[in-house]
Amino acid sequence: MDHSTLELAKALIARRSLTPDDAGCQEILIERLEKIGFRIERMRFGEVDNFWARRGDAKPVICFAGHTDVVPTGPAEKWGSEPFTPTVRDGMLYGRGAADMKTSLAAFVTAIEEFVAAHPNHAGSIALLVTSDEEGIAVDGTEKVVQALRARGETLDYCIVGEPTCAAKFGDTVKNGRRGSLSGTLTVKGVQCHIAYPHLGKNPIHLGAPVIAELAATTWDEGNEYFPPTTWQISNIHGGTGATNVVPGTVEIEFNFRFSTASTTDSLQAKVHAILDKHDLDYDLDWSLTGKSYLTPRGNLVDAVAQAIKETTGVDAELSTSGGTSDGRFIADICPQVLEIGPLNATIHKIDECVAVADIEPLKEVYRRMLENLFFN
């Protein structure tokens, strides 16, 4: 078996790249890519390292996207081996970032190396967009690179994000979209008073309670073929002065929508304000959009990836839009077809994060076959 992808994954895992520190991971990738003719553009924004790499000048542009940063390890003594010492044990590769997503980065590079060796004069372009700011606040990473590319008129035709997507076995799940994330901080205003004299005040918690009930019971949409219905959930409620004999003057309610493409930011905001106004509340509401919903329906990229998975593993991949946000939400602004495919996600962000060694070469093979399917079919 060829172990080049495994060895590259180990080299990346050994770098202590706690978000947003890249810790030299990107230079390892850049050195490999430059040897096979990629033009490299390092893009540092704030404290975040990013790079954009491209081989070729023509269309279509097939991009691989990912991140080198990882989440903290938690208590290192609870790991079976040191988190940043890549360790193969019982057929598994252990280390922080093994699944999310340094093995995918390694597989990107080795798949491209094999493809270029076989097709040095391939049509179109192959690109990589790599950031060290995905696991953190994600403001100086992929979003900034996409803004820079868009400003100079660069667009992508297809993009593969190497996030861990699979549930039970490698190849079983491809993410073809993600729900949007819209948060709100609602402050309901009342009148503070002594609790023994409630007629002299207005309890904002009482005023807000029927509003909460209606918001929780509202059907925001029915979803669609690819997405479940939009959900609304409260994350925090803050009210009261700390005393037991005071009616508070305000209550603050923090909530979040995870919304499908069956709704828009504007439609959700309008419905919330209509409910609040119907209850004649005195309120302030601050909105924060942290991720737009996006969708890649069945088409060229879905077909190419599904075929590559079937040819490599024999598995019929299912399309899914579950989970949280990913950097695909930014890339969708300049790319009409964005998919995520990577290893199993069972151990991501956990103690003893790992990937099966037996899945590593098939992951590389899926990426390589996908390139062939898109360029030559």
Tab-separated table of C-alpha atoms in Angstrom:
chain	number	residue	atom	x	y	z
A	1	MET	CA	0.000	0.000	0.000
A	2	ASP	CA	1.143	3.550	-0.782
A	3	HIS	CA	1.613	5.378	2.519
A	4	SER	CA	2.370	8.859	1.144
A	5	THR	CA	-0.970	10.294	2.291
A	6	LEU	CA	-0.566	8.762	5.756
A	7	GLU	CA	2.930	10.199	6.108
A	8	LEU	CA	1.825	13.669	5.016
A	9	ALA	CA	-1.123	13.519	7.422
A	10	LYS	CA	1.296	12.634	10.225
A	11	ALA	CA	3.532	15.582	9.356
A	12	LEU	CA	0.557	17.931	9.610
A	13	ILE	CA	-0.820	16.430	12.826
A	14	ALA	CA	2.597	16.874	14.440
A	15	ARG	CA	2.215	20.652	14.086
A	16	ARG	CA	0.513	22.206	17.123
A	17	SER	CA	-1.788	24.378	15.047
A	18	LEU	CA	-4.294	25.521	17.639
A	19	THR	CA	-6.660	28.007	16.019
A	20	PRO	CA	-5.738	30.440	14.582
A	21	ASP	CA	-2.051	29.420	14.623
A	22	ASP	CA	-1.050	27.545	11.465
A	23	ALA	CA	2.235	26.405	13.087
A	24	GLY	CA	3.889	25.811	9.708
A	25	CYS	CA	1.332	23.390	8.260
A	26	GLN	CA	0.682	25.518	5.203
A	27	GLU	CA	4.361	25.703	4.291
A	28	ILE	CA	4.463	21.898	4.205
A	29	LEU	CA	1.589	21.904	1.720
A	30	ILE	CA	2.962	24.824	-0.300
A	31	GLU	CA	6.330	23.108	-0.781
A	32	ARG	CA	4.614	20.068	-2.290
A	33	LEU	CA	2.334	22.136	-4.508
A	34	GLU	CA	5.097	24.357	-5.875
A	35	LYS	CA	6.961	21.270	-7.081
A	36	ILE	CA	4.059	20.383	-9.381
A	37	GLY	CA	3.554	23.814	-10.883
A	38	PHE	CA	1.161	25.627	-8.557
A	39	ARG	CA	1.348	29.401	-8.229
A	40	ILE	CA	1.094	30.279	-4.550
A	41	GLU	CA	-0.391	33.425	-3.097
A	42	ARG	CA	0.012	33.753	0.639
A	43	MET	CA	-2.797	35.839	2.130
A	44	ARG	CA	-2.340	36.873	5.748
A	45	PHE	CA	-5.175	38.803	7.357
A	46	GLY	CA	-4.733	39.898	10.952
A	47	GLU	CA	-3.153	36.967	12.778
A	48	VAL	CA	-4.412	34.396	10.283
A	49	ASP	CA	-2.402	32.615	7.600
A	50	ASN	CA	-4.188	31.637	4.404
A	51	PHE	CA	-3.056	30.684	0.947
A	52	TRP	CA	-4.533	30.483	-2.515
A	53	ALA	CA	-2.861	28.100	-4.953
A	54	ARG	CA	-3.705	27.573	-8.600
A	55	ARG	CA	-2.371	25.437	-11.433
A	56	GLY	CA	-3.648	26.496	-14.845
A	57	ASP	CA	-5.416	29.583	-16.180
A	58	ALA	CA	-8.470	28.176	-17.928
A	59	LYS	CA	-11.939	27.042	-16.929
A	60	PRO	CA	-13.245	24.971	-15.288
A	61	VAL	CA	-11.652	25.774	-11.936
A	62	ILE	CA	-11.844	22.850	-9.512
A	63	CYS	CA	-10.959	23.940	-5.984
A	64	PHE	CA	-10.112	21.981	-2.844
A	65	ALA	CA	-10.729	23.920	0.387
A	66	GLY	CA	-9.806	23.226	3.972
A	67	HIS	CA	-8.265	24.416	7.219
A	68	THR	CA	-5.054	23.684	9.077
A	69	ASP	CA	-6.198	24.944	12.490
A	70	VAL	CA	-7.545	22.597	15.128
A	71	VAL	CA	-9.505	22.922	18.374
A	72	PRO	CA	-7.802	22.585	21.776
A	73	THR	CA	-7.049	19.052	22.902
A	74	GLY	CA	-8.700	19.107	26.298
A	75	PRO	CA	-6.803	17.273	29.082
A	76	ALA	CA	-3.825	15.703	27.325
A	77	GLU	CA	-3.456	13.092	30.076
A	78	LYS	CA	-6.802	11.601	29.040
A	79	TRP	CA	-5.540	10.806	25.544
A	80	GLY	CA	-4.141	7.374	24.808
A	81	SER	CA	-1.111	9.107	23.252
A	82	GLU	CA	0.183	12.670	23.080
A	83	PRO	CA	-2.346	14.653	20.971
A	84	PHE	CA	0.263	16.194	18.662
A	85	THR	CA	2.319	13.043	18.303
A	86	PRO	CA	0.622	11.180	15.432
A	87	THR	CA	0.264	7.593	16.543
A	88	VAL	CA	-0.995	4.513	14.716
A	89	ARG	CA	-2.624	2.100	17.137
A	90	ASP	CA	-4.978	-0.797	16.363
A	91	GLY	CA	-5.414	0.352	12.793
A	92	MET	CA	-6.269	3.945	13.706
A	93	LEU	CA	-4.288	7.162	13.262
A	94	TYR	CA	-4.635	9.215	16.455
A	95	GLY	CA	-3.943	12.903	16.914
A	96	ARG	CA	-5.716	16.235	17.126
A	97	GLY	CA	-6.825	17.121	13.614
A	98	ALA	CA	-6.618	13.557	12.307
A	99	ALA	CA	-10.271	13.671	11.216
A	100	ASP	CA	-10.864	17.419	11.239
A	101	MET	CA	-9.209	17.871	8.838
A	102	LYS	CA	-5.498	17.250	8.314
A	103	THR	CA	-5.970	13.841	6.706
A	104	SER	CA	-8.217	15.462	4.102
A	105	LEU	CA	-5.562	18.123	3.416
A	106	ALA	CA	-2.962	15.419	2.940
A	107	ALA	CA	-5.296	13.511	0.622
A	108	PHE	CA	-5.942	16.689	-1.399
A	109	VAL	CA	-2.250	17.065	-2.096
A	110	THR	CA	-1.409	13.448	-2.876
A	111	ALA	CA	-4.489	13.094	-5.089
A	112	ILE	CA	-3.467	16.175	-7.043
A	113	GLU	CA	0.137	14.951	-7.297
A	114	GLU	CA	-1.040	11.660	-8.800
A	115	PHE	CA	-3.472	13.384	-11.150
A	116	VAL	CA	-0.862	15.871	-12.417
A	117	ALA	CA	1.704	13.108	-12.910
A	118	ALA	CA	-0.784	11.250	-15.101
A	119	HIS	CA	-2.168	14.360	-16.839
A	120	PRO	CA	0.513	17.075	-16.812
A	121	ASN	CA	-1.262	19.036	-19.555
A	122	HIS	CA	-4.777	18.757	-18.135
A	123	ALA	CA	-7.396	21.245	-19.240
A	124	GLY	CA	-8.832	23.815	-16.863
A	125	SER	CA	-7.370	24.677	-13.474
A	126	ILE	CA	-6.900	23.035	-10.086
A	127	ALA	CA	-6.865	25.284	-7.025
A	128	LEU	CA	-6.565	25.098	-3.257
A	129	LEU	CA	-7.900	27.525	-0.661
A	130	VAL	CA	-6.464	26.827	2.784
A	131	THR	CA	-6.983	28.789	5.998
A	132	SER	CA	-5.984	28.601	9.654
A	133	ASP	CA	-9.156	30.337	10.872
A	134	GLU	CA	-12.030	27.869	10.558
A	135	GLU	CA	-12.308	26.527	14.090
A	136	GLY	CA	-12.207	29.996	15.648
A	137	ILE	CA	-14.208	33.124	14.869
A	138	ALA	CA	-13.599	32.672	11.127
A	139	VAL	CA	-13.388	36.342	10.182
A	140	ASP	CA	-9.847	36.514	8.744
A	141	GLY	CA	-9.845	33.189	6.927
A	142	THR	CA	-11.824	31.802	4.023
A	143	GLU	CA	-14.277	34.702	4.050
A	144	LYS	CA	-11.473	37.240	3.481
A	145	VAL	CA	-9.831	35.116	0.775
A	146	VAL	CA	-13.158	34.790	-1.036
A	147	GLN	CA	-13.670	38.541	-0.808
A	148	ALA	CA	-10.224	39.114	-2.336
A	149	LEU	CA	-10.861	36.640	-5.157
A	150	ARG	CA	-14.267	38.136	-5.908
A	151	ALA	CA	-12.850	41.662	-5.957
A	152	ARG	CA	-10.537	40.716	-8.822
A	153	GLY	CA	-13.167	38.740	-10.683
A	154	GLU	CA	-12.009	35.199	-9.899
A	155	THR	CA	-14.710	32.567	-9.632
A	156	LEU	CA	-14.746	28.817	-9.120
A	157	ASP	CA	-16.759	26.210	-10.969
A	158	TYR	CA	-16.535	23.380	-8.433
A	159	CYS	CA	-15.308	23.174	-4.849
A	160	ILE	CA	-14.681	20.252	-2.527
A	161	VAL	CA	-14.364	21.015	1.189
A	162	GLY	CA	-12.591	18.283	3.131
A	163	GLU	CA	-14.723	18.386	6.266
A	164	PRO	CA	-15.385	15.004	7.939
A	165	THR	CA	-18.831	14.024	6.684
A	166	CYS	CA	-19.238	10.266	6.997
A	167	ALA	CA	-21.364	8.606	9.674
A	168	ALA	CA	-20.869	4.821	9.786
A	169	LYS	CA	-18.386	4.020	7.008
A	170	PHE	CA	-16.238	6.022	4.667
A	171	GLY	CA	-18.148	7.301	1.669
A	172	ASP	CA	-21.625	7.007	3.130
A	173	THR	CA	-22.357	10.745	3.380
A	174	VAL	CA	-21.679	13.816	1.253
A	175	LYS	CA	-22.771	17.243	2.461
A	176	ASN	CA	-24.354	19.183	-0.406
A	177	GLY	CA	-25.398	22.206	1.614
A	178	ARG	CA	-25.670	23.659	5.068
A	179	ARG	CA	-28.335	25.446	7.014
A	180	GLY	CA	-27.910	29.120	7.735
A	181	SER	CA	-27.406	30.462	11.255
A	182	LEU	CA	-29.233	33.616	12.324
A	183	SER	CA	-29.066	34.776	15.934
A	184	GLY	CA	-31.020	37.423	17.800
A	185	THR	CA	-30.728	39.170	21.147
A	186	LEU	CA	-34.160	40.324	22.257
A	187	THR	CA	-34.499	42.757	25.161
A	188	VAL	CA	-38.047	43.046	26.477
A	189	LYS	CA	-38.547	46.248	28.471
A	190	GLY	CA	-40.752	46.557	31.545
A	191	VAL	CA	-40.821	48.733	34.623
A	192	GLN	CA	-38.828	47.757	37.722
A	193	CYS	CA	-40.657	47.830	41.026
A	194	HIS	CA	-40.977	46.226	44.445
A	195	ILE	CA	-42.349	42.727	44.047
A	196	ALA	CA	-45.006	43.386	46.686
A	197	TYR	CA	-46.403	46.238	44.578
A	198	PRO	CA	-46.632	44.750	41.088
A	199	HIS	CA	-49.265	47.304	40.032
A	200	LEU	CA	-46.529	49.916	40.134
A	201	GLY	CA	-44.383	48.082	37.555
A	202	LYS	CA	-44.477	45.898	34.482
A	203	ASN	CA	-42.821	42.494	34.626
A	204	PRO	CA	-40.941	41.960	31.329
A	205	ILE	CA	-40.608	38.239	32.000
A	206	HIS	CA	-44.360	37.887	32.190
A	207	LEU	CA	-44.773	40.054	29.102
A	208	GLY	CA	-42.263	37.982	27.189
A	209	ALA	CA	-43.594	34.558	28.172
A	210	PRO	CA	-46.500	34.388	25.675
A	211	VAL	CA	-44.185	35.684	22.955
A	212	ILE	CA	-41.707	32.894	23.690
A	213	ALA	CA	-44.530	30.361	23.540
A	214	GLU	CA	-45.704	31.636	20.162
A	215	LEU	CA	-42.206	31.779	18.681
A	216	ALA	CA	-41.521	28.233	19.881
A	217	ALA	CA	-44.764	26.969	18.341
A	218	THR	CA	-44.366	28.737	14.993
A	219	THR	CA	-43.750	26.712	11.835
A	220	TRP	CA	-41.200	28.786	9.960
A	221	ASP	CA	-41.156	26.636	6.834
A	222	GLU	CA	-41.628	23.025	5.763
A	223	GLY	CA	-38.068	22.503	4.540
A	224	ASN	CA	-37.574	20.945	1.120
A	225	GLU	CA	-36.071	17.913	-0.610
A	226	TYR	CA	-32.637	18.605	0.858
A	227	PHE	CA	-33.331	20.435	4.129
A	228	PRO	CA	-35.385	19.761	7.256
A	229	PRO	CA	-37.696	22.557	8.425
A	230	THR	CA	-36.136	25.657	9.919
A	231	THR	CA	-35.776	25.559	13.710
A	232	TRP	CA	-35.904	28.320	16.346
A	233	GLN	CA	-34.280	27.755	19.744
A	234	ILE	CA	-33.548	29.869	22.819
A	235	SER	CA	-29.976	29.571	24.058
A	236	ASN	CA	-30.001	31.949	27.044
A	237	ILE	CA	-32.396	34.037	29.150
A	238	HIS	CA	-31.111	36.719	31.527
A	239	GLY	CA	-33.457	38.603	33.854
A	240	GLY	CA	-33.655	39.842	37.413
A	241	THR	CA	-31.469	41.880	39.729
A	242	GLY	CA	-30.417	39.006	41.948
A	243	ALA	CA	-32.828	40.096	44.685
A	244	THR	CA	-35.961	38.088	45.424
A	245	ASN	CA	-38.155	41.116	46.065
A	246	VAL	CA	-37.625	43.102	42.859
A	247	VAL	CA	-39.519	42.914	39.579
A	248	PRO	CA	-36.808	43.434	36.943
A	249	GLY	CA	-36.915	46.204	34.390
A	250	THR	CA	-35.751	44.082	31.449
A	251	VAL	CA	-35.266	40.513	30.343
A	252	GLU	CA	-32.781	39.488	27.644
A	253	ILE	CA	-33.515	36.480	25.442
A	254	GLU	CA	-30.868	35.060	23.114
A	255	PHE	CA	-32.114	32.801	20.332
A	256	ASN	CA	-30.961	31.187	17.102
A	257	PHE	CA	-32.457	30.056	13.820
A	258	ARG	CA	-30.923	27.200	11.866
A	259	PHE	CA	-32.663	27.866	8.593
A	260	SER	CA	-33.118	26.049	5.331
A	261	THR	CA	-33.158	27.456	1.827
A	262	ALA	CA	-36.956	27.439	2.144
A	263	SER	CA	-36.595	30.638	4.210
A	264	THR	CA	-34.511	33.788	3.911
A	265	THR	CA	-32.972	36.042	6.512
A	266	ASP	CA	-35.473	38.757	5.632
A	267	SER	CA	-38.506	36.445	5.871
A	268	LEU	CA	-37.482	35.114	9.289
A	269	GLN	CA	-36.784	38.565	10.686
A	270	ALA	CA	-40.106	39.875	9.375
A	271	LYS	CA	-42.052	37.024	11.012
A	272	VAL	CA	-40.338	37.569	14.381
A	273	HIS	CA	-41.017	41.305	14.368
A	274	ALA	CA	-44.648	40.688	13.394
A	275	ILE	CA	-45.121	38.390	16.412
A	276	LEU	CA	-43.423	40.826	18.771
A	277	ASP	CA	-45.463	43.754	17.485
A	278	LYS	CA	-48.692	41.761	17.749
A	279	HIS	CA	-48.047	41.414	21.482
A	280	ASP	CA	-47.444	45.162	21.762
A	281	LEU	CA	-44.064	44.742	23.412
A	282	ASP	CA	-41.572	47.493	24.119
A	283	TYR	CA	-38.371	45.834	22.928
A	284	ASP	CA	-34.979	46.050	21.258
A	285	LEU	CA	-33.796	43.303	18.916
A	286	ASP	CA	-30.262	42.947	17.588
A	287	TRP	CA	-29.636	40.469	14.777
A	288	SER	CA	-26.461	38.601	13.812
A	289	LEU	CA	-26.122	36.491	10.676
A	290	THR	CA	-23.243	34.056	11.156
A	291	GLY	CA	-23.898	31.807	8.174
A	292	LYS	CA	-26.042	31.858	5.062
A	293	SER	CA	-27.737	28.709	3.886
A	294	TYR	CA	-26.524	27.236	0.617
A	295	LEU	CA	-27.320	24.240	-1.534
A	296	THR	CA	-25.723	22.289	-4.350
A	297	PRO	CA	-28.459	20.248	-6.034
A	298	ARG	CA	-27.795	17.128	-8.062
A	299	GLY	CA	-25.606	17.945	-11.039
A	300	ASN	CA	-22.051	17.688	-12.360
A	301	LEU	CA	-20.227	17.830	-9.036
A	302	VAL	CA	-22.628	15.577	-7.130
A	303	ASP	CA	-22.441	13.039	-9.941
A	304	ALA	CA	-18.637	13.186	-10.159
A	305	VAL	CA	-18.174	12.699	-6.417
A	306	ALA	CA	-20.824	9.997	-6.104
A	307	GLN	CA	-19.254	8.097	-8.997
A	308	ALA	CA	-15.777	8.426	-7.454
A	309	ILE	CA	-17.026	7.091	-4.119
A	310	LYS	CA	-18.847	4.197	-5.769
A	311	GLU	CA	-15.808	3.280	-7.901
A	312	THR	CA	-13.485	3.435	-4.888
A	313	THR	CA	-15.551	1.950	-2.074
A	314	GLY	CA	-18.657	0.394	-3.617
A	315	VAL	CA	-20.755	2.632	-1.355
A	316	ASP	CA	-23.748	4.612	-2.589
A	317	ALA	CA	-23.299	7.986	-0.918
A	318	GLU	CA	-26.244	9.826	0.579
A	319	LEU	CA	-26.647	13.591	0.328
A	320	SER	CA	-27.052	15.470	3.610
A	321	THR	CA	-27.327	19.056	4.827
A	322	SER	CA	-27.116	18.241	8.544
A	323	GLY	CA	-24.659	19.657	11.026
A	324	GLY	CA	-23.414	23.127	11.808
A	325	THR	CA	-21.776	25.673	9.569
A	326	SER	CA	-18.645	25.227	7.465
A	327	ASP	CA	-16.494	27.447	5.275
A	328	GLY	CA	-18.601	26.272	2.355
A	329	ARG	CA	-20.960	29.111	3.298
A	330	PHE	CA	-18.339	31.632	2.186
A	331	ILE	CA	-17.156	29.762	-0.895
A	332	ALA	CA	-20.722	29.467	-2.216
A	333	ASP	CA	-20.569	33.220	-2.921
A	334	ILE	CA	-18.147	32.612	-5.813
A	335	CYS	CA	-18.845	28.971	-6.630
A	336	PRO	CA	-22.185	27.513	-7.779
A	337	GLN	CA	-21.361	23.922	-6.766
A	338	VAL	CA	-19.840	23.203	-3.347
A	339	LEU	CA	-19.685	19.768	-1.690
A	340	GLU	CA	-18.099	18.440	1.471
A	341	ILE	CA	-16.601	14.957	1.611
A	342	GLY	CA	-14.109	13.659	4.132
A	343	PRO	CA	-13.547	10.883	6.684
A	344	LEU	CA	-15.800	9.714	9.505
A	345	ASN	CA	-16.851	12.442	11.923
A	346	ALA	CA	-17.415	10.254	15.009
A	347	THR	CA	-14.343	11.506	16.912
A	348	ILE	CA	-13.995	15.117	15.785
A	349	HIS	CA	-13.236	17.569	18.617
A	350	LYS	CA	-13.105	14.626	21.057
A	351	ILE	CA	-10.412	13.065	23.201
A	352	ASP	CA	-8.519	10.509	21.050
A	353	GLU	CA	-9.611	11.955	17.711
A	354	CYS	CA	-8.700	9.473	14.993
A	355	VAL	CA	-9.212	8.139	11.490
A	356	ALA	CA	-8.974	4.578	10.239
A	357	VAL	CA	-5.705	4.012	8.419
A	358	ALA	CA	-7.607	1.829	5.960
A	359	ASP	CA	-9.734	4.857	4.968
A	360	ILE	CA	-6.849	7.183	4.154
A	361	GLU	CA	-5.857	5.939	0.712
A	362	PRO	CA	-9.506	5.543	-0.366
A	363	LEU	CA	-10.050	9.202	0.605
A	364	LYS	CA	-7.168	10.220	-1.647
A	365	GLU	CA	-8.510	7.986	-4.397
A	366	VAL	CA	-11.966	9.602	-4.226
A	367	TYR	CA	-10.421	13.045	-4.674
A	368	ARG	CA	-8.269	11.840	-7.582
A	369	ARG	CA	-11.141	10.085	-9.354
A	370	MET	CA	-13.334	13.131	-8.846
A	371	LEU	CA	-10.810	15.219	-10.785
A	372	GLU	CA	-10.801	12.676	-13.599
A	373	ASN	CA	-14.590	12.545	-13.672
A	374	LEU	CA	-14.928	16.316	-13.870
A	375	PHE	CA	-12.167	16.892	-16.416
A	376	PHE	CA	-12.738	13.941	-18.710
A	377	ASN	CA	-16.389	12.784	-18.447
